[in-house]
PDB file of C-alpha atoms and ligand atoms in Angstrom:
ATOM      1  CA  PRO A 446       3.445  23.421 -20.359  1.00  0.00           C
ATOM      2  CA  ARG A 447       5.771  22.538 -17.866  1.00  0.00           C
ATOM      3  CA  ARG A 448       4.488  20.937 -14.800  1.00  0.00           C
ATOM      4  CA  HIS A 449       5.736  22.204 -11.569  1.00  0.00           C
ATOM      5  CA  TYR A 450       5.921  19.386  -9.067  1.00  0.00           C
ATOM      6  CA  HIS A 451       6.549  19.756  -5.505  1.00  0.00           C
ATOM      7  CA  GLU A 452       9.910  19.292  -4.134  1.00  0.00           C
ATOM      8  CA  LYS A 453       8.599  16.344  -2.082  1.00  0.00           C
ATOM      9  CA  VAL A 454       7.365  14.497  -5.114  1.00  0.00           C
ATOM     10  CA  LEU A 455      10.761  15.298  -6.608  1.00  0.00           C
ATOM     11  CA  ASP A 456      12.608  13.950  -3.989  1.00  0.00           C
ATOM     12  CA  HIS A 457      10.593  10.488  -4.070  1.00  0.00           C
ATOM     13  CA  TYR A 458      10.768  10.431  -7.543  1.00  0.00           C
ATOM     14  CA  ALA A 459      14.520  10.967  -7.663  1.00  0.00           C
ATOM     15  CA  ARG A 460      15.034   8.667  -4.887  1.00  0.00           C
ATOM     16  CA  PRO A 461      12.201   6.122  -4.630  1.00  0.00           C
ATOM     17  CA  ARG A 462      12.075   4.138  -1.232  1.00  0.00           C
ATOM     18  CA  ASN A 463      11.553   0.656  -1.264  1.00  0.00           C
ATOM     19  CA  VAL A 464      11.366  -0.060  -5.023  1.00  0.00           C
ATOM     20  CA  GLY A 465      11.357  -3.857  -5.992  1.00  0.00           C
ATOM     21  CA  THR A 466       9.156  -6.886  -5.449  1.00  0.00           C
ATOM     22  CA  LEU A 467       8.903  -9.651  -2.574  1.00  0.00           C
ATOM     23  CA  ASP A 468       8.435 -13.333  -3.237  1.00  0.00           C
ATOM     24  CA  LYS A 469       4.835 -13.897  -3.567  1.00  0.00           C
ATOM     25  CA  SER A 470       4.965 -17.545  -3.348  1.00  0.00           C
ATOM     26  CA  ASP A 471       5.518 -16.516   0.065  1.00  0.00           C
ATOM     27  CA  LYS A 472       2.132 -17.105   1.956  1.00  0.00           C
ATOM     28  CA  SER A 473       2.966 -13.961   4.184  1.00  0.00           C
ATOM     29  CA  VAL A 474       3.051 -11.761   0.943  1.00  0.00           C
ATOM     30  CA  GLY A 475       0.382  -9.905  -0.159  1.00  0.00           C
ATOM     31  CA  GLU A 476       0.139  -8.445  -3.668  1.00  0.00           C
ATOM     32  CA  GLY A 477      -2.010  -5.582  -5.010  1.00  0.00           C
ATOM     33  CA  LEU A 478      -1.901  -4.828  -8.749  1.00  0.00           C
ATOM     34  CA  VAL A 479      -4.215  -1.778  -9.365  1.00  0.00           C
ATOM     35  CA  GLY A 480      -4.509   0.482 -12.367  1.00  0.00           C
ATOM     36  CA  ALA A 481      -5.719   4.050 -13.089  1.00  0.00           C
ATOM     37  CA  PRO A 482      -8.356   3.808 -15.666  1.00  0.00           C
ATOM     38  CA  ALA A 483      -8.060   7.629 -16.518  1.00  0.00           C
ATOM     39  CA  CYS A 484      -4.204   7.439 -17.385  1.00  0.00           C
ATOM     40  CA  GLY A 485      -3.539   3.620 -17.785  1.00  0.00           C
ATOM     41  CA  ASP A 486      -0.903   3.838 -15.086  1.00  0.00           C
ATOM     42  CA  VAL A 487      -0.158   0.669 -12.979  1.00  0.00           C
ATOM     43  CA  MET A 488       1.212   0.196  -9.555  1.00  0.00           C
ATOM     44  CA  ARG A 489       2.255  -2.972  -7.807  1.00  0.00           C
ATOM     45  CA  LEU A 490       2.801  -3.607  -4.000  1.00  0.00           C
ATOM     46  CA  HIS A 491       3.910  -6.252  -2.096  1.00  0.00           C
ATOM     47  CA  ILE A 492       3.357  -6.537   1.628  1.00  0.00           C
ATOM     48  CA  LYS A 493       5.015  -8.850   3.983  1.00  0.00           C
ATOM     49  CA  VAL A 494       3.047  -9.420   6.954  1.00  0.00           C
ATOM     50  CA  ASP A 495       4.174 -10.936  10.487  1.00  0.00           C
ATOM     51  CA  PRO A 496       1.528 -13.631  10.914  1.00  0.00           C
ATOM     52  CA  GLU A 497       1.559 -13.446  14.716  1.00  0.00           C
ATOM     53  CA  THR A 498       1.233  -9.500  14.864  1.00  0.00           C
ATOM     54  CA  GLN A 499      -0.302  -8.774  11.654  1.00  0.00           C
ATOM     55  CA  VAL A 500       2.189  -5.841  11.342  1.00  0.00           C
ATOM     56  CA  ILE A 501       3.739  -5.063   7.760  1.00  0.00           C
ATOM     57  CA  SER A 502       7.405  -5.858   8.160  1.00  0.00           C
ATOM     58  CA  ASP A 503       8.332  -5.076   4.767  1.00  0.00           C
ATOM     59  CA  VAL A 504       6.756  -3.568   1.613  1.00  0.00           C
ATOM     60  CA  ARG A 505       8.043  -2.941  -1.881  1.00  0.00           C
ATOM     61  CA  PHE A 506       6.450  -1.423  -5.182  1.00  0.00           C
ATOM     62  CA  LYS A 507       6.692  -0.962  -8.708  1.00  0.00           C
ATOM     63  CA  THR A 508       4.974   1.687 -10.595  1.00  0.00           C
ATOM     64  CA  PHE A 509       4.737   2.274 -13.998  1.00  0.00           C
ATOM     65  CA  GLY A 510       3.326   5.568 -14.125  1.00  0.00           C
ATOM     66  CA  CYS A 511       3.764   9.709 -13.690  1.00  0.00           C
ATOM     67  CA  GLY A 512       5.890  11.218 -11.174  1.00  0.00           C
ATOM     68  CA  SER A 513       3.103  11.829  -8.750  1.00  0.00           C
ATOM     69  CA  ALA A 514       2.125   8.102  -8.818  1.00  0.00           C
ATOM     70  CA  ILE A 515       5.659   7.159  -8.141  1.00  0.00           C
ATOM     71  CA  ALA A 516       6.202   9.546  -5.447  1.00  0.00           C
ATOM     72  CA  SER A 517       2.642   8.381  -4.005  1.00  0.00           C
ATOM     73  CA  SER A 518       3.693   4.729  -3.872  1.00  0.00           C
ATOM     74  CA  SER A 519       7.053   5.443  -2.613  1.00  0.00           C
ATOM     75  CA  TYR A 520       5.713   7.457   0.312  1.00  0.00           C
ATOM     76  CA  LEU A 521       3.084   4.930   0.992  1.00  0.00           C
ATOM     77  CA  THR A 522       5.630   2.113   1.473  1.00  0.00           C
ATOM     78  CA  GLU A 523       7.296   4.357   4.225  1.00  0.00           C
ATOM     79  CA  LEU A 524       3.851   5.142   5.822  1.00  0.00           C
ATOM     80  CA  VAL A 525       2.633   1.669   5.920  1.00  0.00           C
ATOM     81  CA  ARG A 526       5.927  -0.188   6.936  1.00  0.00           C
ATOM     82  CA  GLY A 527       5.369  -1.119  10.893  1.00  0.00           C
ATOM     83  CA  MET A 528       1.507  -0.628  10.730  1.00  0.00           C
ATOM     84  CA  THR A 529      -0.822  -3.535  11.487  1.00  0.00           C
ATOM     85  CA  LEU A 530      -3.029  -4.496   8.392  1.00  0.00           C
ATOM     86  CA  GLU A 531      -6.120  -2.753  10.184  1.00  0.00           C
ATOM     87  CA  GLN A 532      -4.011   0.755  10.677  1.00  0.00           C
ATOM     88  CA  ALA A 533      -2.856   0.232   6.988  1.00  0.00           C
ATOM     89  CA  SER A 534      -6.373  -0.542   5.441  1.00  0.00           C
ATOM     90  CA  LYS A 535      -7.424   2.886   6.720  1.00  0.00           C
ATOM     91  CA  VAL A 536      -4.821   4.908   4.780  1.00  0.00           C
ATOM     92  CA  LYS A 537      -6.676   7.526   2.712  1.00  0.00           C
ATOM     93  CA  ASN A 538      -5.227   9.100  -0.421  1.00  0.00           C
ATOM     94  CA  THR A 539      -6.180  12.459   0.883  1.00  0.00           C
ATOM     95  CA  GLU A 540      -3.421  12.001   3.494  1.00  0.00           C
ATOM     96  CA  ILE A 541      -0.793  11.020   0.828  1.00  0.00           C
ATOM     97  CA  ALA A 542      -1.842  13.897  -1.379  1.00  0.00           C
ATOM     98  CA  LYS A 543      -1.503  16.276   1.418  1.00  0.00           C
ATOM     99  CA  GLU A 544       1.817  15.157   2.510  1.00  0.00           C
ATOM    100  CA  LEU A 545       3.141  15.529  -1.232  1.00  0.00           C
ATOM    101  CA  CYS A 546       1.312  18.492  -1.915  1.00  0.00           C
ATOM    102  CA  LEU A 547      -0.562  16.928  -4.954  1.00  0.00           C
ATOM    103  CA  PRO A 548      -2.761  19.423  -7.165  1.00  0.00           C
ATOM    104  CA  PRO A 549      -6.353  18.253  -7.680  1.00  0.00           C
ATOM    105  CA  VAL A 550      -5.421  17.181 -11.281  1.00  0.00           C
ATOM    106  CA  LYS A 551      -3.056  14.584  -9.413  1.00  0.00           C
ATOM    107  CA  LEU A 552      -5.310  13.383  -6.634  1.00  0.00           C
ATOM    108  CA  HIS A 553      -6.063  10.002  -8.839  1.00  0.00           C
ATOM    109  CA  CYS A 554      -2.387   9.344  -8.637  1.00  0.00           C
ATOM    110  CA  SER A 555      -2.673   9.032  -4.973  1.00  0.00           C
ATOM    111  CA  MET A 556      -5.792   7.210  -5.309  1.00  0.00           C
ATOM    112  CA  LEU A 557      -3.696   4.419  -6.909  1.00  0.00           C
ATOM    113  CA  ALA A 558      -1.731   4.060  -4.009  1.00  0.00           C
ATOM    114  CA  GLU A 559      -4.469   3.940  -1.781  1.00  0.00           C
ATOM    115  CA  ASP A 560      -6.153   1.160  -3.985  1.00  0.00           C
ATOM    116  CA  ALA A 561      -2.845  -0.738  -4.151  1.00  0.00           C
ATOM    117  CA  ILE A 562      -2.483  -1.226  -0.223  1.00  0.00           C
ATOM    118  CA  LYS A 563      -6.088  -2.203  -0.089  1.00  0.00           C
ATOM    119  CA  SER A 564      -5.791  -4.831  -2.899  1.00  0.00           C
ATOM    120  CA  ALA A 565      -2.379  -6.101  -1.214  1.00  0.00           C
ATOM    121  CA  ILE A 566      -4.159  -6.374   2.236  1.00  0.00           C
ATOM    122  CA  ASN A 567      -7.312  -8.366   0.608  1.00  0.00           C
ATOM    123  CA  ASN A 568      -4.710 -10.576  -1.251  1.00  0.00           C
ATOM    124  CA  TYR A 569      -3.095 -11.461   2.037  1.00  0.00           C
ATOM    125  CA  TYR A 570      -6.384 -12.169   3.933  1.00  0.00           C
ATOM    126  CA  LYS A 571      -7.263 -14.411   0.761  1.00  0.00           C
ATOM    127  CA  LYS A 572      -4.135 -16.340   1.094  1.00  0.00           C
ATOM    128  CA  ASN A 573      -4.550 -16.503   4.781  1.00  0.00           C
ATOM    129  CA  PRO A 574      -8.237 -17.584   5.201  1.00  0.00           C
ATOM    130  CA  ASP A 575      -7.715 -18.585   8.638  1.00  0.00           C
ATOM    131  CA  VAL A 576      -6.539 -14.870   9.583  1.00  0.00           C
ATOM    132  CA  LYS A 577      -9.224 -12.647  10.258  1.00  0.00           C
ATOM    133  CA  PRO A 578      -9.184  -8.856  10.164  1.00  0.00           C
ATOM    134  CA  THR A 579      -8.689  -7.726  13.896  1.00  0.00           C
ATOM    135  CA  ASN A 580      -9.110  -4.699  15.546  1.00  0.00           C
ATOM    136  CA  LEU A 581      -6.166  -3.217  17.202  1.00  0.00           C
ATOM    137  CA  ALA A 582      -6.333  -5.046  20.478  1.00  0.00           C
ATOM    138  CA  GLY A 583      -7.691  -7.985  18.956  1.00  0.00           C
ATOM    139  CA  ARG A 584      -4.392 -10.017  18.658  1.00  0.00           C
ATOM    140  CA  GLU A 585      -5.604 -12.956  20.227  1.00  0.00           C
ATOM    141  CA  ALA A 586      -9.242 -12.877  18.576  1.00  0.00           C
ATOM    142  CA  LYS A 587      -7.964 -14.551  15.319  1.00  0.00           C
ATOM    143  CA  LEU A 588      -7.157 -17.692  17.444  1.00  0.00           C
ATOM    144  CA  GLU A 589     -10.700 -18.137  18.022  1.00  0.00           C
ATOM    145  CA  THR A 590     -12.384 -17.556  14.825  1.00  0.00           C
ATOM    146  CA  PRO A 591     -13.038 -20.463  12.449  1.00  0.00           C
ATOM    147  CA  ALA A 592     -11.627 -20.299   8.933  1.00  0.00           C
ATOM    148  CA  THR A 593     -14.653 -18.617   7.347  1.00  0.00           C
ATOM    149  CA  ALA A 594     -13.275 -15.425   6.738  1.00  0.00           C
ATOM    150  CA  THR A 595     -15.332 -13.427   3.882  1.00  0.00           C
ATOM    151  CA  ALA A 596     -13.670 -11.086   1.612  1.00  0.00           C
ATOM    152  CA  THR A 597     -15.128  -7.797   1.927  1.00  0.00           C
ATOM    153  CA  ALA A 598     -14.238  -6.717  -1.794  1.00  0.00           C
ATOM    154  CA  THR A 599     -13.929  -9.482  -4.159  1.00  0.00           C
ATOM    155  CA  ALA A 600     -13.401  -8.746  -7.855  1.00  0.00           C
TER     156      ALA A 600
HETATM  157 FE1  FES B2117      -2.106   8.844 -13.768  1.00  0.00          FE
HETATM  158 FE2  FES B2117      -0.567  10.033 -12.285  1.00  0.00          FE
HETATM  159  S1  FES B2117      -1.228  10.745 -14.173  1.00  0.00           S
HETATM  160  S2  FES B2117      -1.351   7.978 -11.886  1.00  0.00           S
END
């Protein structure tokens, strides 16, 4: 049967925002690479982080997946650009699914986007062990913290 995608999905699918990659040899670039076990779709996300403010200044994605996965990642890039890592780590797939009006059967596609941003943030922290996750007002806090950042989620 023919799938009826919401027009917002179609728009992101037809004109995906921020497709591509960033130079991951750059210390300030974090990479997230995640897959959806259910369907085998794969999403790669690169974020560039301002080391002073921990604000995401650039973000690119490449998704090999269904229309909803592509739309979810495209929308995600627009959403997290300009956010601090702390803010971006709180993005929920339900927020993406709601914006794109994804039906229940497509919820896991938006989950891929949530996983991708979390994975990219973790990767950034791993590459920058001197940077600790800070709260929104804690811009200076990282200067005092010793280089013992522990990863909250290790593979
Ligand atoms: Fe698996 Fe969409 S069907 S990511």
